CSV table of N, CA and C in Angstrom, one decimal:
chain,number,residue,atom,x,y,z
A,929,MET,N,21.6,78.8,143.7
A,929,MET,CA,21.8,77.6,142.8
A,929,MET,C,21.1,76.6,143.3
A,930,ASN,N,19.7,76.4,142.9
A,930,ASN,CA,18.8,75.3,143.2
A,930,ASN,C,19.0,74.3,142.2
A,931,LYS,N,20.0,73.6,142.0
A,931,LYS,CA,20.2,72.5,140.9
A,931,LYS,C,19.5,71.3,141.6
A,932,THR,N,18.7,70.7,140.9
A,932,THR,CA,18.2,69.5,141.5
A,932,THR,C,19.1,68.2,141.1
A,933,ASN,N,19.5,67.5,142.0
A,933,ASN,CA,20.3,66.3,141.6
A,933,ASN,C,19.3,65.2,141.2
A,934,ARG,N,19.6,64.8,139.9
A,934,ARG,CA,18.7,63.8,139.3
A,934,ARG,C,19.1,62.6,139.8
A,935,ASN,N,20.4,62.3,140.2
A,935,ASN,CA,20.8,60.9,140.6
A,935,ASN,C,19.9,60.4,141.9
A,936,THR,N,19.3,59.5,141.7
A,936,THR,CA,18.4,59.0,142.9
A,936,THR,C,19.3,57.8,143.5
A,937,THR,N,18.7,57.4,144.6
A,937,THR,CA,19.7,56.5,145.4
A,937,THR,C,19.8,55.2,144.7
A,938,ASN,N,18.7,54.8,143.9
A,938,ASN,CA,19.0,53.4,143.3
A,938,ASN,C,19.9,53.6,142.0
A,939,ARG,N,20.1,54.9,141.7
A,939,ARG,CA,21.1,54.9,140.5
A,939,ARG,C,22.3,55.2,140.6
A,940,ARG,N,22.6,55.2,142.0
A,940,ARG,CA,24.1,55.5,142.3
A,940,ARG,C,25.0,54.9,141.8
A,941,ARG,N,26.2,55.2,141.6
A,941,ARG,CA,27.2,54.4,140.9
A,941,ARG,C,27.8,53.5,142.0
A,942,THR,N,28.2,52.3,141.9
A,942,THR,CA,28.8,51.4,142.7
A,942,THR,C,30.4,51.6,142.6
A,943,ARG,N,31.1,51.5,143.6
A,943,ARG,CA,32.6,51.9,143.4
A,943,ARG,C,33.4,50.9,142.7
A,944,GLY,N,33.9,51.5,141.8
A,944,GLY,CA,35.0,50.7,141.0
A,944,GLY,C,34.5,49.9,139.8
A,945,THR,N,33.1,49.7,139.8
A,945,THR,CA,32.5,49.0,138.8
A,945,THR,C,32.2,49.8,137.6
A,946,GLY,N,31.9,50.9,137.6
A,946,GLY,CA,31.3,51.9,136.5
A,946,GLY,C,29.7,51.5,136.4
A,947,LEU,N,29.2,50.7,137.3
A,947,LEU,CA,27.8,50.2,137.3
A,947,LEU,C,26.9,51.0,138.1
A,948,ASN,N,25.9,51.1,137.8
A,948,ASN,CA,25.0,51.8,139.1
A,948,ASN,C,24.3,50.5,139.7
A,949,GLU,N,23.6,51.0,140.8
A,949,GLU,CA,23.2,49.7,141.9
A,949,GLU,C,22.4,48.6,141.1
A,950,SER,N,21.3,49.3,140.3
A,950,SER,CA,20.3,48.3,139.6
A,950,SER,C,21.2,47.6,138.6
A,951,GLU,N,22.0,48.1,138.0
A,951,GLU,CA,23.0,47.4,136.8
A,951,GLU,C,23.7,46.2,137.6
A,952,SER,N,24.4,46.5,138.7
A,952,SER,CA,25.2,45.4,139.3
A,952,SER,C,24.3,44.4,140.0
A,953,ASP,N,23.1,44.7,140.6
A,953,ASP,CA,22.1,43.8,141.3
A,953,ASP,C,21.6,42.9,140.1
A,954,PHE,N,21.3,43.5,138.8
A,954,PHE,CA,20.8,42.6,137.7
A,954,PHE,C,22.1,41.9,137.3
A,955,ILE,N,23.1,42.1,137.1
A,955,ILE,CA,24.3,41.2,136.7
A,955,ILE,C,24.5,40.1,137.8
A,956,LYS,N,24.4,40.5,139.0
A,956,LYS,CA,24.5,39.7,140.1
A,956,LYS,C,23.3,38.6,139.9
A,957,SER,N,22.3,39.0,139.6
A,957,SER,CA,21.0,38.1,139.7
A,957,SER,C,21.3,36.9,138.4
A,958,ILE,N,22.1,37.3,137.3
A,958,ILE,CA,22.2,36.5,136.4
A,958,ILE,C,23.4,35.5,136.6
A,959,THR,N,24.6,36.0,137.3
A,959,THR,CA,25.5,35.1,137.8
A,959,THR,C,25.4,34.1,139.0
A,960,ASP,N,24.3,34.5,139.8
A,960,ASP,CA,23.9,33.4,140.9
A,960,ASP,C,22.9,32.7,140.6
A,961,GLY,N,22.3,32.8,139.2
A,961,GLY,CA,20.9,32.1,138.6
A,961,GLY,C,19.8,32.5,139.1
A,962,THR,N,19.6,33.6,139.7
A,962,THR,CA,18.3,34.1,140.2
A,962,THR,C,17.5,34.9,139.1
A,963,ILE,N,18.0,35.0,138.0
A,963,ILE,CA,17.5,35.9,136.9
A,963,ILE,C,16.2,35.4,136.6
A,964,THR,N,15.1,36.3,136.3
A,964,THR,CA,13.9,35.7,136.0
A,964,THR,C,13.4,36.8,134.7
A,965,THR,N,12.3,36.4,133.9
A,965,THR,CA,11.8,37.2,133.0
A,965,THR,C,11.4,38.5,133.6
A,966,GLU,N,10.9,38.5,134.8
A,966,GLU,CA,10.2,39.6,135.3
A,966,GLU,C,11.4,40.7,135.7
A,967,LYS,N,12.5,40.1,136.1
A,967,LYS,CA,13.6,40.9,136.4
A,967,LYS,C,14.3,41.8,135.1
A,968,VAL,N,14.1,40.8,134.2
A,968,VAL,CA,14.8,41.6,132.8
A,968,VAL,C,13.8,42.5,132.4
A,969,LYS,N,12.6,42.4,132.5
A,969,LYS,CA,11.6,43.4,132.0
A,969,LYS,C,11.8,44.5,132.9
A,970,ASN,N,11.7,44.4,134.3
A,970,ASN,CA,11.8,45.6,135.0
A,970,ASN,C,13.1,46.5,134.8
A,971,PHE,N,14.3,45.8,134.6
A,971,PHE,CA,15.6,46.3,134.3
A,971,PHE,C,15.6,47.0,133.1
A,972,VAL,N,15.2,46.4,132.0
A,972,VAL,CA,15.1,47.3,130.5
A,972,VAL,C,14.2,48.4,130.8
A,973,THR,N,12.9,48.1,131.4
A,973,THR,CA,11.9,49.3,131.7
A,973,THR,C,12.7,50.6,132.3
A,974,VAL,N,13.3,50.3,133.5
A,974,VAL,CA,14.1,51.4,134.1
A,974,VAL,C,15.1,51.9,133.3
A,975,MET,N,15.8,51.3,132.6
A,975,MET,CA,17.1,51.7,131.9
A,975,MET,C,16.3,52.6,130.7
A,976,LEU,N,15.5,52.4,130.0
A,976,LEU,CA,14.9,52.9,129.1
A,976,LEU,C,14.2,54.3,129.6
A,977,GLU,N,13.5,54.3,130.6
A,977,GLU,CA,13.0,55.4,131.4
A,977,GLU,C,14.0,56.3,131.7
A,978,SER,N,14.9,56.0,132.1
A,978,SER,CA,16.2,56.6,132.7
A,978,SER,C,16.6,57.7,131.6
A,979,GLY,N,16.3,57.3,130.4
A,979,GLY,CA,17.1,58.2,129.1
A,979,GLY,C,18.6,58.0,129.1
A,980,GLU,N,19.2,57.1,129.8
A,980,GLU,CA,20.5,57.2,129.5
A,980,GLU,C,20.9,56.2,128.4
A,981,TYR,N,20.1,55.4,127.8
A,981,TYR,CA,20.3,54.6,126.8
A,981,TYR,C,19.5,55.0,125.5
A,982,ASN,N,19.3,56.2,125.6
A,982,ASN,CA,18.6,56.7,124.4
A,982,ASN,C,19.1,56.7,122.9
A,983,HIS,N,20.5,56.6,123.1
A,983,HIS,CA,21.4,56.5,121.8
A,983,HIS,C,21.2,55.0,121.1
A,984,ILE,N,20.8,53.9,121.8
A,984,ILE,CA,20.7,52.7,121.4
A,984,ILE,C,19.6,52.6,120.3
């Protein structure tokens, strides 16, 4: 069984939140005031490329 694990390190789910690391980092940057348009752009790009949100 050579099944490739698609979950990469930066997509690992964080314990108890139901969010992956990039999502929780993104939300943390919103709550601590360090959010930038570049962070939003990068986050949206990663989420769209992941295919996880294709239903939207």
